[in-house]
Structure formats: structure tokens, C-alpha cells
PDB file of C-alpha atoms and ligand atoms in Angstrom:
ATOM      1  CA  MET J   1     -12.867   1.545  16.588  1.00  0.00           C
ATOM      2  CA  THR J   2      -9.316   2.925  16.423  1.00  0.00           C
ATOM      3  CA  ARG J   3      -6.666   0.544  15.100  1.00  0.00           C
ATOM      4  CA  LYS J   4      -3.002   0.775  16.087  1.00  0.00           C
ATOM      5  CA  ILE J   5      -1.081   0.546  12.826  1.00  0.00           C
ATOM      6  CA  ILE J   6       2.460   0.279  11.509  1.00  0.00           C
ATOM      7  CA  VAL J   7       2.679   1.400   7.874  1.00  0.00           C
ATOM      8  CA  THR J   8       5.208   0.156   5.326  1.00  0.00           C
ATOM      9  CA  SER J   9       5.450   2.420   2.312  1.00  0.00           C
ATOM     10  CA  ASP J  10       7.597   3.400  -0.674  1.00  0.00           C
ATOM     11  CA  PRO J  11       5.870   6.620  -1.756  1.00  0.00           C
ATOM     12  CA  GLY J  12       4.947   7.003  -4.746  1.00  0.00           C
ATOM     13  CA  GLN J  13       2.107   9.460  -5.264  1.00  0.00           C
ATOM     14  CA  ASP J  14      -0.713   6.968  -4.716  1.00  0.00           C
ATOM     15  CA  GLN J  15       0.799   5.872  -1.422  1.00  0.00           C
ATOM     16  CA  ALA J  16       1.269   9.487  -0.378  1.00  0.00           C
ATOM     17  CA  VAL J  17      -2.457  10.007  -0.851  1.00  0.00           C
ATOM     18  CA  ALA J  18      -3.139   6.805   1.091  1.00  0.00           C
ATOM     19  CA  ILE J  19      -1.057   8.158   3.973  1.00  0.00           C
ATOM     20  CA  LEU J  20      -2.924  11.471   3.847  1.00  0.00           C
ATOM     21  CA  MET J  21      -6.204   9.541   4.014  1.00  0.00           C
ATOM     22  CA  ILE J  22      -4.879   7.677   7.068  1.00  0.00           C
ATOM     23  CA  LEU J  23      -3.809  10.932   8.737  1.00  0.00           C
ATOM     24  CA  GLY J  24      -7.230  12.440   7.982  1.00  0.00           C
ATOM     25  CA  SER J  25      -8.860   9.564   9.867  1.00  0.00           C
ATOM     26  CA  PRO J  26      -7.592   9.801  13.469  1.00  0.00           C
ATOM     27  CA  GLU J  27     -10.702   8.097  14.775  1.00  0.00           C
ATOM     28  CA  ALA J  28      -9.796   5.048  12.677  1.00  0.00           C
ATOM     29  CA  PHE J  29      -5.998   4.936  12.947  1.00  0.00           C
ATOM     30  CA  ASP J  30      -3.435   5.396  15.689  1.00  0.00           C
ATOM     31  CA  VAL J  31      -0.265   5.510  13.585  1.00  0.00           C
ATOM     32  CA  LEU J  32       2.565   4.068  15.672  1.00  0.00           C
ATOM     33  CA  GLY J  33       5.235   4.438  13.017  1.00  0.00           C
ATOM     34  CA  MET J  34       6.132   4.194   9.344  1.00  0.00           C
ATOM     35  CA  ILE J  35       8.799   2.029   7.725  1.00  0.00           C
ATOM     36  CA  ALA J  36      10.298   3.303   4.478  1.00  0.00           C
ATOM     37  CA  THR J  37      10.652   0.543   1.907  1.00  0.00           C
ATOM     38  CA  ALA J  38      12.791   0.284  -1.234  1.00  0.00           C
ATOM     39  CA  GLY J  39      10.414  -0.034  -4.173  1.00  0.00           C
ATOM     40  CA  ASN J  40       8.996   2.656  -6.392  1.00  0.00           C
ATOM     41  CA  ILE J  41      12.275   4.467  -5.899  1.00  0.00           C
ATOM     42  CA  GLY J  42      15.390   3.881  -3.793  1.00  0.00           C
ATOM     43  CA  LEU J  43      15.225   3.876   0.008  1.00  0.00           C
ATOM     44  CA  ASP J  44      17.051   7.222   0.257  1.00  0.00           C
ATOM     45  CA  LEU J  45      14.117   8.831  -1.551  1.00  0.00           C
ATOM     46  CA  THR J  46      11.211   6.849  -0.120  1.00  0.00           C
ATOM     47  CA  GLU J  47      12.259   7.751   3.412  1.00  0.00           C
ATOM     48  CA  LYS J  48      12.585  11.425   2.461  1.00  0.00           C
ATOM     49  CA  ASN J  49       9.196  11.289   0.746  1.00  0.00           C
ATOM     50  CA  LEU J  50       7.605   9.845   3.877  1.00  0.00           C
ATOM     51  CA  ARG J  51       8.962  12.743   5.903  1.00  0.00           C
ATOM     52  CA  LYS J  52       7.760  15.261   3.301  1.00  0.00           C
ATOM     53  CA  ILE J  53       4.247  13.776   3.433  1.00  0.00           C
ATOM     54  CA  LEU J  54       4.124  13.776   7.242  1.00  0.00           C
ATOM     55  CA  GLU J  55       5.244  17.419   7.366  1.00  0.00           C
ATOM     56  CA  LEU J  56       2.746  18.346   4.640  1.00  0.00           C
ATOM     57  CA  ALA J  57       0.012  16.937   6.902  1.00  0.00           C
ATOM     58  CA  GLY J  58       1.433  18.595  10.016  1.00  0.00           C
ATOM     59  CA  ARG J  59       2.425  15.268  11.607  1.00  0.00           C
ATOM     60  CA  PRO J  60       6.198  15.345  12.144  1.00  0.00           C
ATOM     61  CA  ASP J  61       5.484  13.532  15.422  1.00  0.00           C
ATOM     62  CA  ILE J  62       5.025  10.209  13.602  1.00  0.00           C
ATOM     63  CA  PRO J  63       8.374   8.351  13.507  1.00  0.00           C
ATOM     64  CA  VAL J  64       9.886   7.207  10.215  1.00  0.00           C
ATOM     65  CA  TYR J  65      12.208   4.200  10.215  1.00  0.00           C
ATOM     66  CA  LEU J  66      14.488   2.900   7.483  1.00  0.00           C
ATOM     67  CA  GLY J  67      13.631  -0.505   6.054  1.00  0.00           C
ATOM     68  CA  ALA J  68      15.969  -2.713   4.025  1.00  0.00           C
ATOM     69  CA  PRO J  69      17.690  -1.031   1.056  1.00  0.00           C
ATOM     70  CA  ARG J  70      16.786  -3.882  -1.307  1.00  0.00           C
ATOM     71  CA  PRO J  71      14.544  -6.953  -1.658  1.00  0.00           C
ATOM     72  CA  MET J  72      15.374 -10.154   0.223  1.00  0.00           C
ATOM     73  CA  GLY J  73      16.967 -12.053  -2.605  1.00  0.00           C
ATOM     74  CA  ARG J  74      17.158 -10.042  -5.773  1.00  0.00           C
ATOM     75  CA  PRO J  75      18.159  -6.627  -7.114  1.00  0.00           C
ATOM     76  CA  LEU J  76      15.755  -3.733  -6.638  1.00  0.00           C
ATOM     77  CA  VAL J  77      13.378  -2.936  -9.507  1.00  0.00           C
ATOM     78  CA  THR J  78      11.968   0.597  -9.310  1.00  0.00           C
ATOM     79  CA  ALA J  79       9.104   2.464 -10.996  1.00  0.00           C
ATOM     80  CA  ALA J  80      10.633   5.903 -11.525  1.00  0.00           C
ATOM     81  CA  HIS J  81       9.054   5.834 -14.998  1.00  0.00           C
ATOM     82  CA  VAL J  82       5.688   6.186 -13.269  1.00  0.00           C
ATOM     83  CA  HIS J  83       6.488   8.311 -10.239  1.00  0.00           C
ATOM     84  CA  GLY J  84       9.275  10.542 -11.563  1.00  0.00           C
ATOM     85  CA  PRO J  85      12.909  10.787 -10.438  1.00  0.00           C
ATOM     86  CA  SER J  86      12.000  11.922  -6.918  1.00  0.00           C
ATOM     87  CA  GLY J  87       9.307   9.279  -6.582  1.00  0.00           C
ATOM     88  CA  LEU J  88       6.923  12.066  -5.590  1.00  0.00           C
ATOM     89  CA  ASP J  89       6.943  14.360  -8.617  1.00  0.00           C
ATOM     90  CA  GLY J  90       4.039  16.756  -9.057  1.00  0.00           C
ATOM     91  CA  PRO J  91       3.877  19.285  -6.193  1.00  0.00           C
ATOM     92  CA  SER J  92       6.929  21.178  -5.023  1.00  0.00           C
ATOM     93  CA  LEU J  93       7.249  20.024  -1.391  1.00  0.00           C
ATOM     94  CA  PRO J  94       9.876  21.558   0.912  1.00  0.00           C
ATOM     95  CA  GLU J  95      12.876  19.540   2.066  1.00  0.00           C
ATOM     96  CA  PRO J  96      11.847  17.822   5.310  1.00  0.00           C
ATOM     97  CA  ILE J  97      13.109  19.083   8.667  1.00  0.00           C
ATOM     98  CA  MET J  98      12.058  16.116  10.840  1.00  0.00           C
ATOM     99  CA  ARG J  99      14.708  13.419  11.189  1.00  0.00           C
ATOM    100  CA  THR J 100      14.520   9.705  10.434  1.00  0.00           C
ATOM    101  CA  GLN J 101      14.806   7.339  13.422  1.00  0.00           C
ATOM    102  CA  THR J 102      18.149   5.613  13.921  1.00  0.00           C
ATOM    103  CA  LYS J 103      16.673   2.240  14.880  1.00  0.00           C
ATOM    104  CA  PRO J 104      16.351  -0.080  11.853  1.00  0.00           C
ATOM    105  CA  GLY J 105      12.753  -0.459  10.713  1.00  0.00           C
ATOM    106  CA  VAL J 106      12.701  -4.260  11.017  1.00  0.00           C
ATOM    107  CA  ASP J 107      13.948  -4.036  14.623  1.00  0.00           C
ATOM    108  CA  TYR J 108      11.303  -1.376  15.326  1.00  0.00           C
ATOM    109  CA  MET J 109       8.545  -3.628  14.001  1.00  0.00           C
ATOM    110  CA  VAL J 110       9.695  -6.644  16.039  1.00  0.00           C
ATOM    111  CA  GLU J 111      10.230  -4.678  19.255  1.00  0.00           C
ATOM    112  CA  THR J 112       6.924  -2.818  18.970  1.00  0.00           C
ATOM    113  CA  LEU J 113       4.943  -5.995  18.319  1.00  0.00           C
ATOM    114  CA  ARG J 114       6.606  -7.715  21.275  1.00  0.00           C
ATOM    115  CA  ALA J 115       6.041  -4.730  23.570  1.00  0.00           C
ATOM    116  CA  THR J 116       2.372  -4.190  22.686  1.00  0.00           C
ATOM    117  CA  ALA J 117      -0.593  -6.366  23.651  1.00  0.00           C
ATOM    118  CA  SER J 118      -0.839  -9.292  21.252  1.00  0.00           C
ATOM    119  CA  GLY J 119      -3.394  -8.920  18.469  1.00  0.00           C
ATOM    120  CA  THR J 120      -3.662  -5.141  18.749  1.00  0.00           C
ATOM    121  CA  ILE J 121      -1.392  -3.921  15.919  1.00  0.00           C
ATOM    122  CA  SER J 122      -2.395  -4.011  12.245  1.00  0.00           C
ATOM    123  CA  ILE J 123       0.232  -3.904   9.522  1.00  0.00           C
ATOM    124  CA  VAL J 124      -0.773  -1.543   6.704  1.00  0.00           C
ATOM    125  CA  SER J 125       1.354  -2.584   3.738  1.00  0.00           C
ATOM    126  CA  LEU J 126       1.340  -0.190   0.813  1.00  0.00           C
ATOM    127  CA  SER J 127       4.695  -1.406  -0.486  1.00  0.00           C
ATOM    128  CA  PRO J 128       6.728  -4.482  -1.342  1.00  0.00           C
ATOM    129  CA  LEU J 129       6.623  -6.850   1.634  1.00  0.00           C
ATOM    130  CA  THR J 130      10.368  -6.968   2.247  1.00  0.00           C
ATOM    131  CA  ASN J 131      10.455  -5.508   5.755  1.00  0.00           C
ATOM    132  CA  LEU J 132       7.492  -7.451   7.084  1.00  0.00           C
ATOM    133  CA  ALA J 133       9.009 -10.670   5.741  1.00  0.00           C
ATOM    134  CA  LEU J 134      12.418  -9.863   7.245  1.00  0.00           C
ATOM    135  CA  ALA J 135      10.738  -9.224  10.600  1.00  0.00           C
ATOM    136  CA  LEU J 136       8.879 -12.540  10.398  1.00  0.00           C
ATOM    137  CA  LYS J 137      12.128 -14.362   9.551  1.00  0.00           C
ATOM    138  CA  ALA J 138      14.036 -12.665  12.376  1.00  0.00           C
ATOM    139  CA  ALA J 139      11.275 -13.130  14.939  1.00  0.00           C
ATOM    140  CA  PRO J 140       8.750 -15.841  14.017  1.00  0.00           C
ATOM    141  CA  ASP J 141       6.967 -15.236  17.312  1.00  0.00           C
ATOM    142  CA  ILE J 142       5.563 -11.924  16.041  1.00  0.00           C
ATOM    143  CA  ALA J 143       3.286 -13.705  13.553  1.00  0.00           C
ATOM    144  CA  GLY J 144       0.928 -14.588  16.398  1.00  0.00           C
ATOM    145  CA  ARG J 145       1.025 -11.038  17.706  1.00  0.00           C
ATOM    146  CA  ILE J 146      -0.078  -9.270  14.497  1.00  0.00           C
ATOM    147  CA  ARG J 147      -3.803  -8.540  14.395  1.00  0.00           C
ATOM    148  CA  GLU J 148      -4.018  -8.428  10.610  1.00  0.00           C
ATOM    149  CA  ILE J 149      -2.171  -7.406   7.473  1.00  0.00           C
ATOM    150  CA  VAL J 150      -4.039  -5.213   5.006  1.00  0.00           C
ATOM    151  CA  MET J 151      -2.011  -4.859   1.836  1.00  0.00           C
ATOM    152  CA  MET J 152      -2.148  -3.338  -1.590  1.00  0.00           C
ATOM    153  CA  ALA J 153      -0.607  -6.232  -3.510  1.00  0.00           C
ATOM    154  CA  GLY J 154      -1.240  -8.733  -6.232  1.00  0.00           C
ATOM    155  CA  ALA J 155      -3.457  -9.177  -9.225  1.00  0.00           C
ATOM    156  CA  TYR J 156      -5.311 -12.006 -10.895  1.00  0.00           C
ATOM    157  CA  PHE J 157      -8.290 -11.114 -13.103  1.00  0.00           C
ATOM    158  CA  GLU J 158      -6.632  -7.822 -14.032  1.00  0.00           C
ATOM    159  CA  VAL J 159      -3.277  -9.542 -14.733  1.00  0.00           C
ATOM    160  CA  GLY J 160       0.013  -7.750 -14.082  1.00  0.00           C
ATOM    161  CA  ASN J 161       1.191  -4.160 -14.344  1.00  0.00           C
ATOM    162  CA  ILE J 162       4.977  -4.465 -14.156  1.00  0.00           C
ATOM    163  CA  THR J 163       5.018  -7.728 -16.149  1.00  0.00           C
ATOM    164  CA  PRO J 164       2.163  -9.409 -18.016  1.00  0.00           C
ATOM    165  CA  SER J 165       1.524 -11.532 -14.899  1.00  0.00           C
ATOM    166  CA  ALA J 166       2.792  -9.676 -11.824  1.00  0.00           C
ATOM    167  CA  GLU J 167       1.739  -6.631  -9.806  1.00  0.00           C
ATOM    168  CA  PHE J 168       4.604  -4.341  -8.827  1.00  0.00           C
ATOM    169  CA  ASN J 169       4.603  -4.710  -5.018  1.00  0.00           C
ATOM    170  CA  VAL J 170       4.765  -8.492  -5.296  1.00  0.00           C
ATOM    171  CA  TYR J 171       7.137  -8.525  -8.263  1.00  0.00           C
ATOM    172  CA  VAL J 172       9.738  -6.402  -6.449  1.00  0.00           C
ATOM    173  CA  ASP J 173      10.053  -9.022  -3.710  1.00  0.00           C
ATOM    174  CA  PRO J 174       8.186 -12.261  -4.484  1.00  0.00           C
ATOM    175  CA  GLU J 175      10.118 -14.193  -1.837  1.00  0.00           C
ATOM    176  CA  ALA J 176       8.898 -11.719   0.788  1.00  0.00           C
ATOM    177  CA  ALA J 177       5.337 -12.021  -0.464  1.00  0.00           C
ATOM    178  CA  ASP J 178       5.624 -15.816  -0.226  1.00  0.00           C
ATOM    179  CA  ILE J 179       6.757 -15.641   3.413  1.00  0.00           C
ATOM    180  CA  VAL J 180       3.862 -13.322   4.293  1.00  0.00           C
ATOM    181  CA  LEU J 181       1.255 -15.387   2.417  1.00  0.00           C
ATOM    182  CA  ARG J 182       2.404 -18.528   4.271  1.00  0.00           C
ATOM    183  CA  SER J 183       2.453 -16.807   7.684  1.00  0.00           C
ATOM    184  CA  ALA J 184      -1.131 -17.724   8.714  1.00  0.00           C
ATOM    185  CA  ILE J 185      -1.618 -14.101   9.769  1.00  0.00           C
ATOM    186  CA  PRO J 186      -5.084 -12.773   8.779  1.00  0.00           C
ATOM    187  CA  ILE J 187      -4.486 -11.052   5.430  1.00  0.00           C
ATOM    188  CA  THR J 188      -6.712  -8.773   3.376  1.00  0.00           C
ATOM    189  CA  MET J 189      -5.400  -8.136  -0.118  1.00  0.00           C
ATOM    190  CA  LEU J 190      -6.434  -5.141  -2.231  1.00  0.00           C
ATOM    191  CA  PRO J 191      -5.154  -6.219  -5.674  1.00  0.00           C
ATOM    192  CA  LEU J 192      -5.267  -4.563  -9.054  1.00  0.00           C
ATOM    193  CA  ASP J 193      -8.617  -6.326  -9.561  1.00  0.00           C
ATOM    194  CA  VAL J 194     -10.196  -3.729  -7.259  1.00  0.00           C
ATOM    195  CA  THR J 195      -7.799  -0.787  -7.645  1.00  0.00           C
ATOM    196  CA  HIS J 196      -8.472  -0.781 -11.374  1.00  0.00           C
ATOM    197  CA  ARG J 197     -12.102   0.018 -10.542  1.00  0.00           C
ATOM    198  CA  MET J 198     -10.990   3.183  -8.723  1.00  0.00           C
ATOM    199  CA  LEU J 199     -10.185   5.632 -11.498  1.00  0.00           C
ATOM    200  CA  SER J 200      -9.082   9.170 -10.725  1.00  0.00           C
ATOM    201  CA  THR J 201     -11.129  10.916 -13.393  1.00  0.00           C
ATOM    202  CA  PRO J 202     -10.624  14.666 -14.004  1.00  0.00           C
ATOM    203  CA  ALA J 203     -13.795  15.407 -12.025  1.00  0.00           C
ATOM    204  CA  ARG J 204     -12.545  13.428  -9.041  1.00  0.00           C
ATOM    205  CA  LEU J 205      -9.144  15.145  -9.144  1.00  0.00           C
ATOM    206  CA  ASP J 206     -10.848  18.537  -9.480  1.00  0.00           C
ATOM    207  CA  ARG J 207     -12.768  17.773  -6.268  1.00  0.00           C
ATOM    208  CA  LEU J 208      -9.505  17.223  -4.412  1.00  0.00           C
ATOM    209  CA  GLN J 209      -7.985  20.378  -5.890  1.00  0.00           C
ATOM    210  CA  ALA J 210     -11.110  22.384  -5.021  1.00  0.00           C
ATOM    211  CA  LEU J 211     -10.701  21.501  -1.324  1.00  0.00           C
ATOM    212  CA  GLY J 212      -8.206  24.347  -1.355  1.00  0.00           C
ATOM    213  CA  ASN J 213      -6.194  23.068   1.609  1.00  0.00           C
ATOM    214  CA  ARG J 214      -2.532  22.301   1.034  1.00  0.00           C
ATOM    215  CA  CYS J 215      -3.040  18.521   1.373  1.00  0.00           C
ATOM    216  CA  GLY J 216      -5.939  18.415  -1.083  1.00  0.00           C
ATOM    217  CA  VAL J 217      -4.113  20.568  -3.613  1.00  0.00           C
ATOM    218  CA  ALA J 218      -0.889  18.545  -3.245  1.00  0.00           C
ATOM    219  CA  ALA J 219      -2.796  15.271  -3.622  1.00  0.00           C
ATOM    220  CA  ALA J 220      -4.350  16.484  -6.877  1.00  0.00           C
ATOM    221  CA  GLU J 221      -0.962  17.669  -8.140  1.00  0.00           C
ATOM    222  CA  MET J 222       0.655  14.327  -7.240  1.00  0.00           C
ATOM    223  CA  LEU J 223      -2.003  12.297  -9.027  1.00  0.00           C
ATOM    224  CA  ARG J 224      -2.063  14.553 -12.070  1.00  0.00           C
ATOM    225  CA  PHE J 225       1.658  13.749 -12.425  1.00  0.00           C
ATOM    226  CA  SER J 226       1.544  10.010 -11.856  1.00  0.00           C
ATOM    227  CA  GLU J 227      -1.585   9.472 -13.979  1.00  0.00           C
ATOM    228  CA  THR J 228       0.318  10.265 -17.188  1.00  0.00           C
ATOM    229  CA  PHE J 229       1.868   6.822 -17.523  1.00  0.00           C
ATOM    230  CA  ASP J 230      -1.355   4.907 -16.796  1.00  0.00           C
ATOM    231  CA  LEU J 231      -3.615   7.053 -18.992  1.00  0.00           C
ATOM    232  CA  LYS J 232      -1.276   6.360 -21.933  1.00  0.00           C
ATOM    233  CA  LYS J 233      -1.011   2.656 -21.093  1.00  0.00           C
ATOM    234  CA  TYR J 234      -4.672   1.865 -20.385  1.00  0.00           C
ATOM    235  CA  GLY J 235      -6.567   4.558 -22.288  1.00  0.00           C
ATOM    236  CA  TRP J 236      -9.080   4.791 -19.411  1.00  0.00           C
ATOM    237  CA  PRO J 237     -10.889   7.985 -18.288  1.00  0.00           C
ATOM    238  CA  GLY J 238      -8.702   8.052 -15.180  1.00  0.00           C
ATOM    239  CA  ALA J 239      -5.675   6.350 -13.678  1.00  0.00           C
ATOM    240  CA  PRO J 240      -6.219   3.608 -11.064  1.00  0.00           C
ATOM    241  CA  LEU J 241      -5.693   4.841  -7.507  1.00  0.00           C
ATOM    242  CA  HIS J 242      -4.087   1.914  -5.705  1.00  0.00           C
ATOM    243  CA  GLY J 243      -2.789   2.836  -2.258  1.00  0.00           C
ATOM    244  CA  PRO J 244      -5.824   4.530  -0.667  1.00  0.00           C
ATOM    245  CA  CYS J 245      -7.859   1.339  -1.215  1.00  0.00           C
ATOM    246  CA  VAL J 246      -6.098  -0.017   1.895  1.00  0.00           C
ATOM    247  CA  PRO J 247      -7.225   2.619   4.434  1.00  0.00           C
ATOM    248  CA  ALA J 248     -10.585   2.949   2.653  1.00  0.00           C
ATOM    249  CA  TYR J 249     -11.222  -0.773   3.177  1.00  0.00           C
ATOM    250  CA  MET J 250     -10.210  -0.515   6.834  1.00  0.00           C
ATOM    251  CA  ILE J 251     -12.523   2.469   7.384  1.00  0.00           C
ATOM    252  CA  ARG J 252     -15.516   1.343   5.305  1.00  0.00           C
ATOM    253  CA  PRO J 253     -15.232  -2.356   4.365  1.00  0.00           C
ATOM    254  CA  GLU J 254     -18.831  -2.300   3.161  1.00  0.00           C
ATOM    255  CA  LEU J 255     -17.645  -0.381   0.105  1.00  0.00           C
ATOM    256  CA  PHE J 256     -15.778  -3.494  -1.053  1.00  0.00           C
ATOM    257  CA  GLN J 257     -16.544  -7.087  -2.039  1.00  0.00           C
ATOM    258  CA  GLY J 258     -14.297 -10.125  -1.835  1.00  0.00           C
ATOM    259  CA  ARG J 259     -13.984 -13.651  -0.516  1.00  0.00           C
ATOM    260  CA  LEU J 260     -11.661 -15.821   1.569  1.00  0.00           C
ATOM    261  CA  ILE J 261      -9.567 -17.876  -0.838  1.00  0.00           C
ATOM    262  CA  ASN J 262      -6.079 -19.199  -1.378  1.00  0.00           C
ATOM    263  CA  VAL J 263      -3.479 -16.925  -2.902  1.00  0.00           C
ATOM    264  CA  THR J 264      -0.084 -18.374  -3.761  1.00  0.00           C
ATOM    265  CA  VAL J 265       2.801 -16.485  -5.348  1.00  0.00           C
ATOM    266  CA  GLU J 266       5.120 -17.705  -8.097  1.00  0.00           C
ATOM    267  CA  THR J 267       8.776 -17.446  -7.012  1.00  0.00           C
ATOM    268  CA  ALA J 268      10.548 -19.718  -9.515  1.00  0.00           C
ATOM    269  CA  SER J 269       9.351 -19.127 -13.068  1.00  0.00           C
ATOM    270  CA  GLU J 270      11.056 -16.243 -14.859  1.00  0.00           C
ATOM    271  CA  LEU J 271       8.013 -15.938 -17.120  1.00  0.00           C
ATOM    272  CA  THR J 272       5.460 -15.525 -14.311  1.00  0.00           C
ATOM    273  CA  LEU J 273       7.656 -14.454 -11.371  1.00  0.00           C
ATOM    274  CA  GLY J 274       5.566 -12.598  -8.787  1.00  0.00           C
ATOM    275  CA  MET J 275       2.231 -13.766 -10.151  1.00  0.00           C
ATOM    276  CA  THR J 276      -0.380 -14.106  -7.389  1.00  0.00           C
ATOM    277  CA  VAL J 277      -2.441 -17.161  -8.260  1.00  0.00           C
ATOM    278  CA  ALA J 278      -5.869 -16.568  -6.721  1.00  0.00           C
ATOM    279  CA  ASP J 279      -8.005 -19.683  -6.307  1.00  0.00           C
ATOM    280  CA  TRP J 280     -11.204 -17.633  -6.701  1.00  0.00           C
ATOM    281  CA  TRP J 281     -13.396 -20.674  -7.484  1.00  0.00           C
ATOM    282  CA  ARG J 282     -11.828 -22.677  -4.630  1.00  0.00           C
ATOM    283  CA  ILE J 283     -10.770 -25.471  -6.941  1.00  0.00           C
ATOM    284  CA  THR J 284      -7.852 -26.578  -4.774  1.00  0.00           C
ATOM    285  CA  GLU J 285      -7.547 -27.642  -1.160  1.00  0.00           C
ATOM    286  CA  ARG J 286      -4.899 -24.982  -0.558  1.00  0.00           C
ATOM    287  CA  PRO J 287      -5.422 -23.043   2.694  1.00  0.00           C
ATOM    288  CA  ARG J 288      -7.733 -20.046   2.414  1.00  0.00           C
ATOM    289  CA  ASN J 289      -5.086 -17.555   3.551  1.00  0.00           C
ATOM    290  CA  VAL J 290      -6.360 -14.292   2.053  1.00  0.00           C
ATOM    291  CA  PHE J 291      -9.522 -12.234   2.026  1.00  0.00           C
ATOM    292  CA  TYR J 292      -9.204 -11.250  -1.641  1.00  0.00           C
ATOM    293  CA  VAL J 293     -11.014  -8.046  -2.571  1.00  0.00           C
ATOM    294  CA  ARG J 294     -12.198  -8.098  -6.167  1.00  0.00           C
ATOM    295  CA  ASP J 295     -14.540  -5.118  -6.453  1.00  0.00           C
ATOM    296  CA  GLY J 296     -15.596  -1.857  -4.830  1.00  0.00           C
ATOM    297  CA  ASP J 297     -17.834   1.215  -4.976  1.00  0.00           C
ATOM    298  CA  ALA J 298     -15.743   3.858  -6.751  1.00  0.00           C
ATOM    299  CA  ASP J 299     -18.041   6.792  -5.958  1.00  0.00           C
ATOM    300  CA  GLY J 300     -18.107   5.842  -2.295  1.00  0.00           C
ATOM    301  CA  TYR J 301     -14.318   5.487  -2.344  1.00  0.00           C
ATOM    302  CA  TYR J 302     -13.698   8.942  -3.755  1.00  0.00           C
ATOM    303  CA  ASP J 303     -16.327  10.512  -1.492  1.00  0.00           C
ATOM    304  CA  LEU J 304     -14.505   9.039   1.507  1.00  0.00           C
ATOM    305  CA  LEU J 305     -11.091  10.093   0.199  1.00  0.00           C
ATOM    306  CA  THR J 306     -12.249  13.663  -0.432  1.00  0.00           C
ATOM    307  CA  GLU J 307     -13.956  13.894   2.957  1.00  0.00           C
ATOM    308  CA  ARG J 308     -10.844  12.714   4.806  1.00  0.00           C
ATOM    309  CA  LEU J 309      -8.395  14.925   2.925  1.00  0.00           C
ATOM    310  CA  ALA J 310     -10.674  17.893   3.655  1.00  0.00           C
ATOM    311  CA  ARG J 311      -9.853  17.433   7.344  1.00  0.00           C
ATOM    312  CA  LEU J 312      -6.134  18.021   6.834  1.00  0.00           C
ATOM    313  CA  PRO J 313      -4.156  21.294   6.727  1.00  0.00           C
TER     314      PRO J 313
HETATM  315  O1  LIG I 401       1.113  -1.929  -8.371  1.00  0.00           O
HETATM  316  C1  LIG I 401       0.733  -0.688  -7.857  1.00  0.00           C
HETATM  317  C2  LIG I 401       1.433  -0.353  -6.592  1.00  0.00           C
HETATM  318  O2  LIG I 401       2.836  -0.505  -6.787  1.00  0.00           O
HETATM  319  C3  LIG I 401       1.226   1.111  -6.187  1.00  0.00           C
HETATM  320  O3  LIG I 401       0.925   1.181  -4.832  1.00  0.00           O
HETATM  321  C4  LIG I 401       2.526   1.791  -6.473  1.00  0.00           C
HETATM  322  O4  LIG I 401       2.825   2.833  -5.531  1.00  0.00           O
HETATM  323  C5  LIG I 401       3.512   0.656  -6.359  1.00  0.00           C
HETATM  324  O5  LIG I 401       3.869   0.492  -5.000  1.00  0.00           O
END
């Protein structure tokens, strides 16, 4: 079954590889458009990175729209310390030729959802949730038109990565995450609890490199750059590969395990701002608003990733 999708992304090497996985899976995804988000790096670079990735994969036909330049209610926090000053350090990718769309990304999302049959578009959120939340605020009617949101966001059992209690995508814009979590739209969350099971070991990166195509080689080069920070921080045999968990779940959900629970985000406390409180044991009566994925088959994940990148130029 092919899903129509709108992708929000702030690439970031892991998200670049997620987008390549999406583009290597045309039977699974009909990519309507991508919305550049401010997050890992500033919007001026995330939008350029999206265009670089699309041209790398030979898909300059996919439109890129500009999202908001900052979170809804606070200054932008970036992660250049992980991703490098360009946000996509590692391979040397040519300056993009394709142009960014002039229509604002939030307007594009609202108009596309209103113009397309209700319940047929999935939102693939690899980024902070700023633009989706702004669209929901501007046009509450679109909530009932969105088929599902599948997001890389949050953490609970694995605790935080940008603070002791918060995962980066939620921490950048906790108010946006709160709006989305309260939207009653079907949500699947791929948090650090599962992405930390997916470690890009040297053998797994060598498999991508050995594909020999430009996308496989570039993916390996991207991840060999961005892994540096995590290998030093965690001391694991590989760095967690976050973003591709989203398309992998959408393609092969049987690789993953989770349950429908309540997830609520902290938006007030400075100490735990952005913490996603997952009611895993269903202790409260809070609405079960999220299918929370806690575990997955790492070998199956990397087999799928490698197979899909092999299809690209
Ligand atoms: O917390 C990890 C996520 O935050 C990754 O997807 C990374 O790209 C950043 O967006």
C-alpha cells in the first residue's frame, strides 16, 4: 500500500538517511512535499540540505518548502555539535540547483490537506514539530484530515539526549509537541527507547559503503561523521540511528514492538522541559494518544535500510 506523505525534516545526517530510505521505497511512499524545519541547524541550512539530499537521490522533482525559522515560543536550540556546521558534514555534496518553493511550508501543509481526500495523507515528522503545530493552530480543521503522524520524537526509558530528561526534537519546541500530542490525530512515536537499539556498527556502515552507489557511499560518510559525538558520549559499538526508524516502521511495522499509551510533554518545568512522560503501565486515566514504540529488530532494520538504499543512484 502506497502512502501519500508530507515530510518535515531538519537534516541532520540521520534524517538524510531516513529520506534516502523513503526515496528508495516508491512502492511505500508517494512523497508530496518536504517542509524544512529549524532544528539541528538553522532553517537556511536545513532547507539547503533537503535540496542536496533530493538531488543526490535524483529527485529534484519533490518540492521543498520553508517552515518557520524558529520554534513557536522560544529561541532555537541547534545541534551543530553533533551534525557539524553545515548540518550535513561528512560527504562533499554539490551546491543544489533545484529551487525552494515560494509558498510557506505551513500554508502548503494546510492547503494540501484541504485539497486532498480526507484521511489519505500521513505526516512523517523527523524534526521538531513546529510546522505541524503551526498548521494545526492556523487550521484546526486539518486535524480530522490527517491519516496519521509517524514521528521520531521523545524518550522515556532511555531518558534524554539534549538534557537529562528531554529528547532533542521535543526539547526544541515542547509547546509544538504538546499541541500535536493533544490533537487526537493517530500518532506513532519512535522515541530514543527504540532508536537506541539501532546502532550503526562499523559492519553495518561498511555494508552501506560497499553498495558502491553514490547514495550508499554518501550515507556511510554522513553517519561516520555524525557518529563521533555519540560514540564518545555513550561508549557503544555504534551510534543510534534515529530518523530511518520512522520509514522503517511504516514499511515493516512487524520489526517493531510498542503499545497504545498516554504520552504527555512537560512545558513548564525548566528542569524537565520537553520530557515526554510515557504512561507505559497505564497507571493514569489519561487518553491513550500515542502508539509508543519501545523496541525493534536491529538486524531487520539495517537489512531493510541497506536494501532500500541499494535501489538509489
Ligand atoms: O534526538 C534525535 C533526533 O534529533 C535526530 O533525528 C536528530 O536528527 C535530531 O533531529
